[in-house]
Amino acid sequence: MQEASLLKHLTLAVMRGQIRASQDPHRPSWHLAPCVGLLNDPNGFIYHAGYYHLFYQWNPLDCRHGSKYWGHWRSPDLVHWEHQPVALVPSEEYESHGCYSGSAVIVDDLITLIYTGNVKYPDGSRTAFQCLAQENEQGEFDKLGPVLSLPAGYTGHVRDPKVWQHNGQWYMVLGAQDKQRQGKVLLLRSDNLHEWQNLGEIAGSGLGGLGSFGYMWECPDLFTLGEQDVLMFCPQGIPAEAECYRNTFQAGYLLGKLDYANAVLGHQDFHEMDAGFEFYAPQTTLAADGRRLLFGWMGIPDDDELYHPTVAYGWIHTMTCPRELSLDEGKLIQRPARELTALRGEHQQWQGRAQDAPALPISSAEIIVNISEPFVLELGDALILVWDGERITLSRHNLRTGLQESRYWWGELQQLQLLCDRCSIEIFINHGEAVMTSCYFPTEEPIAIFNGNAELCLRHWLLSSPMLE
C-alpha cells in the first residue's frame, strides 16, 4: 500500500482502539506505551534543541509483530512526553515489510534517521537496506532512500544501525548474521552518511574468545563510558545455563576498547544487562549534561506475548523507565534517571521488622528498602521476591503455561529500589549494580507485603501520572 493508504488504516486503528485501550486496568500510569497496537524497540533516541526525542517500533494495526512503523515522542525532561507526527511508514519497496530499528544523528541542525528497510520475498528469503530519512521544517521526515545494501557474506538478517561521529567521520555498528548462521557486529565508516565502507567484524559468535554465541546479534550500540568502550547488543540463540540466560533472548554488553584505526575491539566477557523477565533492545544517547541515558523495551519476542491480558484491550508492551549509565569497577551501573524524582508525591517512611511493615500501594509507586537480612516481598498477587541471604529469587506464574517461573540474582544485598506501575516493576539492586525488570498483571489493586524477621528501613512514594499529550 502507498503511504496515504497506510496512514488511513493507521488512523482508523487509532480511532477505533484508543478508547478501549484507555479502559484497561493495566494501562501504565507513567511508562510510555502505544496508544494502540504493538510497541517494541526504542529507536532514534537523541537529545536536540531542548528536547529528548524517542522513536519506537510500532505496529498500529495489531498486537502481533507485523509491518513496523516508527512512532515518535518528544519530551523536555524525560517525564512529560508529547506525541509527534508518525516518523516512518513502510510505504516503499525497499521497506515493504517494515521500517526496522535504527538510530538518529544531527546534521545541519536537523535530525537524520538511519534505519533498516526490511524486505521479504515469496520464497521465504529476505534482504535488508540501511536507509536515511531527514527532518523537514514541519517536523516530519523525508525519506532519502537506501544508502547501504546487503553486504557480501551475510544473510538477509542485517539490521539495526547505530551511528555516531568520531574525529570528524561517521561510524556505524550493524547487527548481522553470516552465511554460517553466526551472529556478528559489523563496523562501517562514512564521510557523509551516504557512502559507507565496511571495516569488518568487530565482535561476534566465534570471535574474541566468546566461542559459539548465538545465531544473530541484534540492536548493537557502541559508546564510551569513562575510559572504556561499551558494546551493547542482543544475542539470539544462547542456551540457558542454570540460572543465567533464562529468557528466550538476552540483552547484554562487552567492555573493551575500540581501535578505530584497525577496526578491532578488544573486549572482556559478556554480561547480561538485566536479571528479570522482560528487557530487550536497549538504546542509549547522551544528555545535554553528558550523562549516558538508556531506554529499553520491556518485552521479549517470544511465544508468551499474545497471552498478555492487555491484548484484549488492543495494545501490548511498554518502554522501561529512562536510566542513566555509569561504570564502577568494571561493572555497568543502571539507575533510574534522576528526572524521575519529579514524579514523587505523597511520602511515608517506616523502620522495623519486615513482617510488621505496613502494606503499601504499588499501582504507581516507588519504594526504597535498606535491608541485609533474609525477607520475602509479595508484589500484588503476581510477583514474589525472596532474599535468602545469598540470592534473590523473583517468581511469577507464566501466562501461557500457568507454571511458576523464576529469575535470579546472586550477591550481597544492601538496598532495593522498586519503580512500580500498573503492569510492570523495575527492581534496582544496590544503587543500580543489577536490575530485574518484569511485566506483571495483578488481578486486583496491587499492594506490597513484607514478611520475615529482618530489620528494614523503607521509604515509599506515590507517583504522579504525567499527561501524555
Coordinates of C-alpha atoms in Angstrom, one line a residue:
M1 CA 0.0 0.0 0.0
Q2 CA 1.1 3.6 -0.6
E3 CA 1.8 5.9 2.3
A4 CA -1.6 7.7 2.1
S5 CA -3.4 4.3 2.3
L6 CA -1.3 3.1 5.1
L7 CA -1.9 6.3 7.1
K8 CA -5.7 5.9 6.6
H9 CA -5.6 2.5 8.1
L10 CA -3.4 3.7 10.9
T11 CA -5.8 6.5 11.7
L12 CA -8.8 4.1 11.7
A13 CA -6.9 1.8 14.1
V14 CA -6.2 4.6 16.5
M15 CA -9.8 6.0 16.3
R16 CA -11.3 2.5 16.9
G17 CA -8.9 1.4 19.5
Q18 CA -7.8 4.3 21.7
I19 CA -10.9 4.4 24.0
R20 CA -10.7 0.6 24.5
A21 CA -7.0 0.7 25.4
S22 CA -7.6 3.6 27.8
Q23 CA -10.1 1.4 29.8
D24 CA -7.5 -1.3 30.5
P25 CA -6.9 -1.5 34.3
H26 CA -3.3 -2.4 33.4
R27 CA -2.7 0.7 31.3
P28 CA 0.5 2.2 32.7
S29 CA 0.4 5.3 34.8
W30 CA 3.7 6.8 33.8
H31 CA 5.6 4.4 31.5
L32 CA 5.5 5.0 27.7
A33 CA 3.1 2.7 25.9
P34 CA 1.5 2.6 22.4
C35 CA -1.9 4.2 22.1
V36 CA -3.0 1.0 20.2
G37 CA -1.2 -2.0 18.8
L38 CA 2.3 -3.3 19.5
L39 CA 5.3 -1.4 20.7
N40 CA 8.8 -2.8 20.7
D41 CA 12.3 -1.4 20.2
P42 CA 13.2 2.1 21.2
N43 CA 14.7 3.8 18.1
G44 CA 16.5 7.1 17.3
F45 CA 16.8 8.2 21.0
I46 CA 18.5 11.6 20.9
Y47 CA 18.6 15.0 22.6
H48 CA 18.3 18.0 20.3
A49 CA 17.4 21.7 20.7
G50 CA 16.0 21.3 24.2
Y51 CA 14.0 18.1 23.7
Y52 CA 14.6 14.4 24.0
H53 CA 13.3 12.5 21.0
L54 CA 12.3 8.9 21.3
F55 CA 11.2 7.0 18.3
Y56 CA 9.8 3.4 18.6
Q57 CA 8.9 0.3 16.6
W58 CA 5.2 0.3 16.3
N59 CA 2.6 -2.0 14.6
P60 CA -0.6 0.1 15.0
L61 CA -2.8 -2.5 13.2
D62 CA -2.3 -5.5 15.5
C63 CA -0.7 -6.8 18.7
R64 CA 1.5 -9.1 16.7
H65 CA 4.9 -8.4 15.1
G66 CA 3.7 -7.3 11.6
S67 CA 4.9 -4.5 9.4
K68 CA 6.6 -1.9 11.6
Y69 CA 6.2 1.9 11.6
W70 CA 8.2 4.4 13.6
G71 CA 6.2 6.3 16.2
H72 CA 7.7 9.4 17.7
W73 CA 7.5 11.1 21.1
R74 CA 9.4 14.1 22.5
S75 CA 10.0 15.5 26.0
P76 CA 11.8 18.4 27.6
D77 CA 12.6 16.5 30.8
L78 CA 12.2 12.7 30.3
V79 CA 8.9 12.9 32.4
H80 CA 6.4 14.8 30.3
W81 CA 6.0 13.5 26.8
E82 CA 4.0 14.5 23.8
H83 CA 3.2 12.7 20.5
Q84 CA 4.8 13.9 17.3
P85 CA 3.8 13.0 13.7
V86 CA 4.4 9.4 12.8
A87 CA 8.0 9.4 11.5
L88 CA 8.2 6.5 9.2
V89 CA 5.6 4.5 7.3
P90 CA 6.6 1.3 5.4
S91 CA 5.4 2.5 2.0
E92 CA 8.4 2.0 -0.3
E93 CA 9.6 -1.2 -2.0
Y94 CA 12.9 -1.1 0.0
E95 CA 11.0 -1.3 3.3
S96 CA 7.9 -3.3 2.2
H97 CA 7.9 -5.5 5.3
G98 CA 8.7 -2.8 7.8
C99 CA 10.8 0.1 8.8
Y100 CA 13.0 -1.8 11.2
S101 CA 15.1 -0.4 14.1
G102 CA 17.8 2.3 13.8
S103 CA 19.2 5.5 15.3
A104 CA 19.4 9.2 14.9
V105 CA 22.1 11.9 14.4
I106 CA 22.1 15.6 14.0
V107 CA 23.1 17.0 10.6
D108 CA 22.8 20.8 9.8
D109 CA 20.8 21.2 13.0
L110 CA 18.2 18.7 11.8
I111 CA 17.5 15.1 12.9
T112 CA 18.5 12.5 10.4
L113 CA 17.2 8.9 10.9
I114 CA 19.2 5.8 9.9
Y115 CA 17.0 2.7 9.8
T116 CA 16.7 -0.8 8.2
G117 CA 14.3 -1.3 5.4
N118 CA 13.1 -4.9 5.7
V119 CA 12.1 -6.8 2.5
K120 CA 10.7 -10.4 2.5
Y121 CA 10.2 -12.4 -0.7
P122 CA 7.5 -15.0 -1.5
D123 CA 10.1 -17.9 -1.5
G124 CA 10.9 -17.1 2.2
S125 CA 14.1 -15.3 1.6
R126 CA 14.7 -11.7 2.6
T127 CA 17.1 -8.8 2.3
A128 CA 17.7 -5.5 4.1
F129 CA 18.6 -1.9 3.2
Q130 CA 20.1 0.7 5.5
C131 CA 18.1 3.9 4.8
L132 CA 18.1 7.6 5.6
A133 CA 15.3 10.0 6.4
Q134 CA 15.8 13.7 7.1
E135 CA 13.7 16.0 9.3
N136 CA 12.0 18.9 7.4
E137 CA 10.7 22.2 8.7
Q138 CA 7.3 20.7 9.6
G139 CA 8.9 18.2 12.0
E140 CA 8.2 15.4 9.6
F141 CA 10.7 13.1 7.9
D142 CA 11.5 12.9 4.2
K143 CA 12.9 9.6 3.0
L144 CA 16.3 9.8 1.2
G145 CA 16.2 6.0 0.4
P146 CA 18.8 3.3 0.8
V147 CA 22.4 4.1 1.4
L148 CA 23.7 0.6 2.0
S149 CA 22.5 -2.7 0.5
L150 CA 23.2 -6.2 1.9
P151 CA 26.9 -6.7 2.5
A152 CA 28.5 -9.8 0.9
G153 CA 28.9 -12.8 3.1
Y154 CA 25.7 -12.3 5.2
T155 CA 22.1 -13.5 5.1
G156 CA 19.2 -11.1 4.9
H157 CA 19.4 -10.6 8.7
V158 CA 21.5 -7.4 8.7
R159 CA 19.8 -4.6 10.7
D160 CA 19.6 -2.0 13.4
P161 CA 22.2 0.6 12.5
K162 CA 23.6 2.7 15.4
V163 CA 25.5 5.7 14.1
W164 CA 27.8 8.2 15.8
Q165 CA 30.6 10.7 14.9
H166 CA 34.3 10.3 15.9
N167 CA 37.1 12.6 14.8
G168 CA 35.0 14.1 12.0
Q169 CA 33.8 10.8 10.5
W170 CA 30.6 8.8 10.8
Y171 CA 30.7 5.3 12.2
M172 CA 28.0 2.6 12.2
V173 CA 27.6 -0.7 14.0
L174 CA 25.2 -3.2 12.4
G175 CA 23.8 -6.4 13.8
A176 CA 24.3 -9.2 11.3
Q177 CA 24.2 -13.0 10.6
D178 CA 26.9 -14.5 8.5
K179 CA 26.3 -17.3 6.0
Q180 CA 27.3 -19.9 8.7
R181 CA 24.3 -18.6 10.8
Q182 CA 26.5 -16.9 13.4
G183 CA 25.7 -13.6 15.0
K184 CA 28.2 -10.7 14.3
V185 CA 28.6 -6.9 14.7
L186 CA 29.9 -5.0 11.7
L187 CA 31.7 -1.7 11.9
L188 CA 31.4 0.8 9.0
R189 CA 32.7 4.3 8.2
S190 CA 31.5 7.2 6.1
D191 CA 32.4 10.8 5.4
N192 CA 28.8 11.8 4.6
L193 CA 26.3 9.2 5.7
H194 CA 25.6 8.2 2.1
E195 CA 28.7 6.1 1.1
W196 CA 29.8 3.5 3.6
Q197 CA 32.9 1.4 3.9
N198 CA 32.6 -1.9 5.7
L199 CA 35.6 -2.2 8.0
G200 CA 34.8 -5.7 9.1
E201 CA 33.5 -7.7 12.1
I202 CA 34.5 -6.2 15.5
A203 CA 32.7 -8.8 17.6
G204 CA 30.5 -11.9 17.3
S205 CA 30.0 -15.5 17.8
G206 CA 33.3 -17.3 17.4
L207 CA 35.3 -14.1 17.9
G208 CA 37.2 -12.5 20.8
G209 CA 37.2 -15.7 22.9
L210 CA 33.4 -16.0 23.1
G211 CA 33.1 -19.3 21.3
S212 CA 29.7 -20.2 19.8
F213 CA 27.5 -17.3 20.9
G214 CA 24.2 -17.1 19.0
Y215 CA 22.9 -17.2 15.5
M216 CA 22.0 -13.4 15.3
W217 CA 23.1 -10.3 17.2
E218 CA 20.5 -7.5 17.2
C219 CA 20.4 -3.9 18.3
P220 CA 24.1 -3.1 18.7
D221 CA 25.1 0.2 20.4
L222 CA 28.7 1.3 20.9
F223 CA 29.6 4.1 23.3
T224 CA 32.2 5.3 25.7
L225 CA 31.9 5.5 29.5
G226 CA 34.9 6.9 31.2
E227 CA 38.0 5.1 29.8
Q228 CA 36.0 2.1 28.5
D229 CA 34.0 1.4 25.4
V230 CA 30.8 -0.5 25.8
L231 CA 29.3 -2.7 23.1
M232 CA 25.7 -3.4 24.0
F233 CA 23.8 -5.9 21.9
C234 CA 21.1 -8.6 21.9
P235 CA 22.4 -12.1 21.1
Q236 CA 19.8 -14.6 19.9
G237 CA 20.3 -18.4 20.3
I238 CA 22.1 -18.5 23.7
P239 CA 21.1 -21.7 25.5
A240 CA 20.0 -21.3 29.2
E241 CA 22.7 -22.1 31.7
A242 CA 21.5 -22.9 35.2
E243 CA 20.3 -19.5 36.5
C244 CA 21.6 -17.5 33.6
Y245 CA 20.2 -16.7 30.1
R246 CA 16.7 -17.8 31.2
N247 CA 14.8 -15.5 28.8
T248 CA 14.2 -16.5 25.2
F249 CA 16.7 -13.8 24.1
Q250 CA 19.2 -11.8 26.0
A251 CA 20.4 -8.2 26.2
G252 CA 24.0 -7.6 27.4
Y253 CA 27.3 -5.9 26.9
L254 CA 31.0 -6.3 26.4
L255 CA 33.6 -3.9 27.9
G256 CA 36.7 -3.1 25.9
K257 CA 38.4 -0.5 23.7
L258 CA 37.7 0.1 20.0
D259 CA 40.8 0.6 17.9
Y260 CA 39.3 2.8 15.2
A261 CA 42.4 2.7 13.0
N262 CA 42.4 -1.1 12.8
A263 CA 38.7 -1.7 13.4
V264 CA 39.4 -4.1 16.3
L265 CA 37.5 -4.3 19.6
G266 CA 39.4 -6.0 22.4
H267 CA 36.9 -6.9 25.0
Q268 CA 36.1 -8.8 28.2
D269 CA 33.4 -11.4 28.9
F270 CA 29.7 -11.0 28.1
H271 CA 27.4 -9.7 30.9
E272 CA 23.6 -9.8 30.9
M273 CA 22.2 -6.3 31.5
D274 CA 19.0 -7.4 33.3
A275 CA 18.2 -10.3 35.6
G276 CA 14.4 -10.0 35.2
F277 CA 11.8 -11.4 32.8
E278 CA 11.5 -8.7 30.2
F279 CA 14.3 -6.5 28.9
Y280 CA 15.4 -6.2 25.3
A281 CA 16.7 -3.9 22.5
P282 CA 18.2 -1.1 24.8
Q283 CA 19.4 2.1 23.1
T284 CA 21.4 5.0 24.5
T285 CA 22.0 8.6 23.9
L286 CA 23.9 11.5 25.5
A287 CA 22.1 14.0 27.6
A288 CA 22.9 17.7 27.4
D289 CA 24.9 17.4 30.6
G290 CA 27.0 14.4 29.3
R291 CA 25.2 11.6 31.0
R292 CA 24.7 8.4 29.1
L293 CA 20.9 7.6 29.1
L294 CA 19.1 4.4 28.1
F295 CA 15.6 3.2 27.2
G296 CA 14.8 -0.4 26.8
W297 CA 11.9 -2.4 25.5
M298 CA 10.0 -4.1 28.4
G299 CA 9.3 -7.1 26.3
I300 CA 10.8 -10.2 24.7
P301 CA 9.9 -11.5 21.3
D302 CA 8.6 -15.0 22.2
D303 CA 5.5 -17.2 22.4
D304 CA 4.2 -15.6 25.6
E305 CA 3.4 -12.2 24.2
L306 CA -0.1 -12.8 23.0
Y307 CA -1.1 -14.1 26.4
H308 CA -0.7 -10.7 28.0
P309 CA -4.1 -9.5 29.2
T310 CA -3.6 -6.1 27.6
V311 CA -4.1 -7.8 24.2
A312 CA -7.8 -8.0 24.9
Y313 CA -7.7 -4.2 25.1
G314 CA -5.8 -3.8 21.8
W315 CA -2.3 -2.9 22.9
I316 CA 0.8 -4.5 24.2
H317 CA 4.2 -3.6 25.7
T318 CA 5.9 -0.5 27.3
M319 CA 9.2 1.1 27.4
T320 CA 11.3 0.8 30.6
C321 CA 11.9 3.9 32.6
P322 CA 14.8 6.1 31.3
R323 CA 18.0 5.1 33.0
E324 CA 21.4 6.7 33.4
L325 CA 24.5 4.6 33.0
S326 CA 27.9 4.6 34.6
L327 CA 30.8 2.2 35.3
D328 CA 32.0 1.1 38.7
E329 CA 35.0 -1.3 38.9
G330 CA 34.3 -2.8 35.6
K331 CA 30.5 -3.2 36.1
L332 CA 27.8 -1.4 34.2
I333 CA 25.6 0.5 36.7
Q334 CA 22.0 1.4 35.8
R335 CA 20.0 3.9 37.8
P336 CA 16.6 5.5 37.2
A337 CA 17.1 8.8 35.5
R338 CA 17.3 11.5 38.2
E339 CA 14.5 13.4 36.4
L340 CA 12.0 10.8 37.6
T341 CA 12.1 12.1 41.1
A342 CA 9.7 14.8 39.8
L343 CA 7.0 12.1 39.8
R344 CA 7.2 11.6 43.6
G345 CA 4.2 12.6 45.6
E346 CA 2.8 11.5 48.9
H347 CA 5.7 10.1 51.0
Q348 CA 5.9 7.8 54.1
Q349 CA 8.9 6.3 55.9
W350 CA 9.0 3.3 58.2
Q351 CA 11.5 1.2 60.1
G352 CA 11.2 -2.1 62.0
R353 CA 10.7 -5.8 61.4
A354 CA 9.7 -6.8 57.8
Q355 CA 6.5 -8.7 59.0
D356 CA 5.3 -5.6 60.8
A357 CA 5.7 -3.2 57.9
P358 CA 2.6 -1.6 56.5
A359 CA 1.0 -2.8 53.3
L360 CA 2.0 -0.3 50.6
P361 CA 0.0 0.6 47.5
I362 CA 2.1 0.0 44.3
S363 CA -0.1 0.6 41.3
S364 CA 2.1 3.7 40.7
A365 CA 4.8 4.0 43.4
E366 CA 8.4 4.0 44.3
I367 CA 9.9 2.0 47.2
I368 CA 13.4 2.2 48.6
V369 CA 14.3 -0.6 51.1
N370 CA 17.5 -0.8 53.1
I371 CA 17.9 -4.3 54.2
S372 CA 20.6 -7.0 54.6
E373 CA 18.8 -10.0 56.2
P374 CA 16.5 -12.6 54.6
F375 CA 12.9 -11.5 53.8
V376 CA 10.0 -12.1 51.4
L377 CA 8.2 -9.4 49.5
E378 CA 4.8 -10.1 47.8
L379 CA 4.1 -7.7 45.0
G380 CA 0.4 -7.7 44.3
D381 CA -0.8 -11.3 43.6
A382 CA 1.5 -11.6 40.7
L383 CA 5.2 -11.5 41.8
I384 CA 7.2 -12.7 44.8
L385 CA 10.7 -11.6 45.7
V386 CA 12.6 -13.8 48.1
W387 CA 16.0 -12.8 49.5
D388 CA 17.6 -15.8 51.3
G389 CA 20.8 -14.0 52.4
E390 CA 22.8 -15.0 49.2
R391 CA 20.3 -15.0 46.3
I392 CA 17.3 -13.0 45.1
T393 CA 14.6 -15.2 43.5
L394 CA 11.9 -13.4 41.6
S395 CA 8.9 -15.6 40.8
R396 CA 5.6 -15.5 38.9
H397 CA 3.3 -17.7 37.0
N398 CA 3.8 -18.0 33.3
L399 CA 0.9 -16.5 31.4
R400 CA 1.0 -19.2 28.7
T401 CA 1.7 -22.4 30.7
G402 CA 0.5 -21.4 34.2
L403 CA 3.7 -22.8 35.6
Q404 CA 5.9 -21.0 38.1
E405 CA 9.0 -19.4 36.6
S406 CA 11.9 -17.7 38.4
R407 CA 14.8 -15.3 37.7
Y408 CA 17.8 -15.0 40.0
W409 CA 20.5 -12.6 41.2
W410 CA 23.4 -13.6 43.5
G411 CA 25.3 -11.2 45.7
E412 CA 25.3 -9.2 48.9
L413 CA 22.2 -7.1 49.3
Q414 CA 22.1 -3.7 50.9
Q415 CA 19.3 -1.8 49.1
L416 CA 16.4 -2.3 46.7
Q417 CA 14.7 0.5 44.7
L418 CA 11.4 -0.5 43.1
L419 CA 9.7 1.5 40.5
C420 CA 6.1 0.2 40.2
D421 CA 3.5 0.8 37.6
R422 CA 0.2 -1.0 36.8
C423 CA 1.8 -3.6 34.5
S424 CA 5.5 -3.5 35.4
I425 CA 8.0 -3.5 38.2
E426 CA 11.7 -2.4 37.8
I427 CA 13.9 -3.5 40.7
F428 CA 17.2 -1.7 41.0
I429 CA 19.6 -3.6 43.3
N430 CA 22.4 -1.9 45.4
H431 CA 22.1 1.5 43.7
G432 CA 22.0 0.0 40.2
E433 CA 24.6 -2.8 40.5
A434 CA 21.9 -5.0 38.9
V435 CA 18.3 -4.7 37.7
M436 CA 15.4 -7.1 37.5
T437 CA 12.8 -5.7 35.0
S438 CA 9.5 -7.5 34.7
C439 CA 6.0 -7.2 33.4
Y440 CA 3.3 -8.3 35.8
F441 CA -0.5 -8.3 35.7
P442 CA -2.1 -8.3 39.2
T443 CA -5.8 -9.2 39.3
E444 CA -6.7 -6.6 41.9
E445 CA -5.3 -3.3 43.2
P446 CA -1.7 -4.3 44.0
I447 CA 0.0 -3.8 47.3
A448 CA 3.4 -4.7 48.6
I449 CA 3.6 -7.0 51.7
F450 CA 6.8 -7.7 53.5
N451 CA 7.3 -10.9 55.5
G452 CA 10.1 -12.2 57.8
N453 CA 12.1 -11.1 60.9
A454 CA 14.6 -8.9 59.0
E455 CA 15.1 -5.3 60.2
L456 CA 14.4 -2.9 57.4
C457 CA 14.1 0.8 56.7
L458 CA 11.8 1.7 53.9
R459 CA 10.6 4.8 52.1
H460 CA 7.5 4.9 49.9
W461 CA 6.3 7.5 47.4
L462 CA 3.1 7.5 45.3
L463 CA 4.0 8.6 41.8
S464 CA 2.0 11.0 39.7
S465 CA 0.7 10.3 36.2
P466 CA 2.1 12.9 33.8
M467 CA -0.2 13.6 30.8
L468 CA 0.9 12.2 27.5
E469 CA -0.2 14.8 25.0

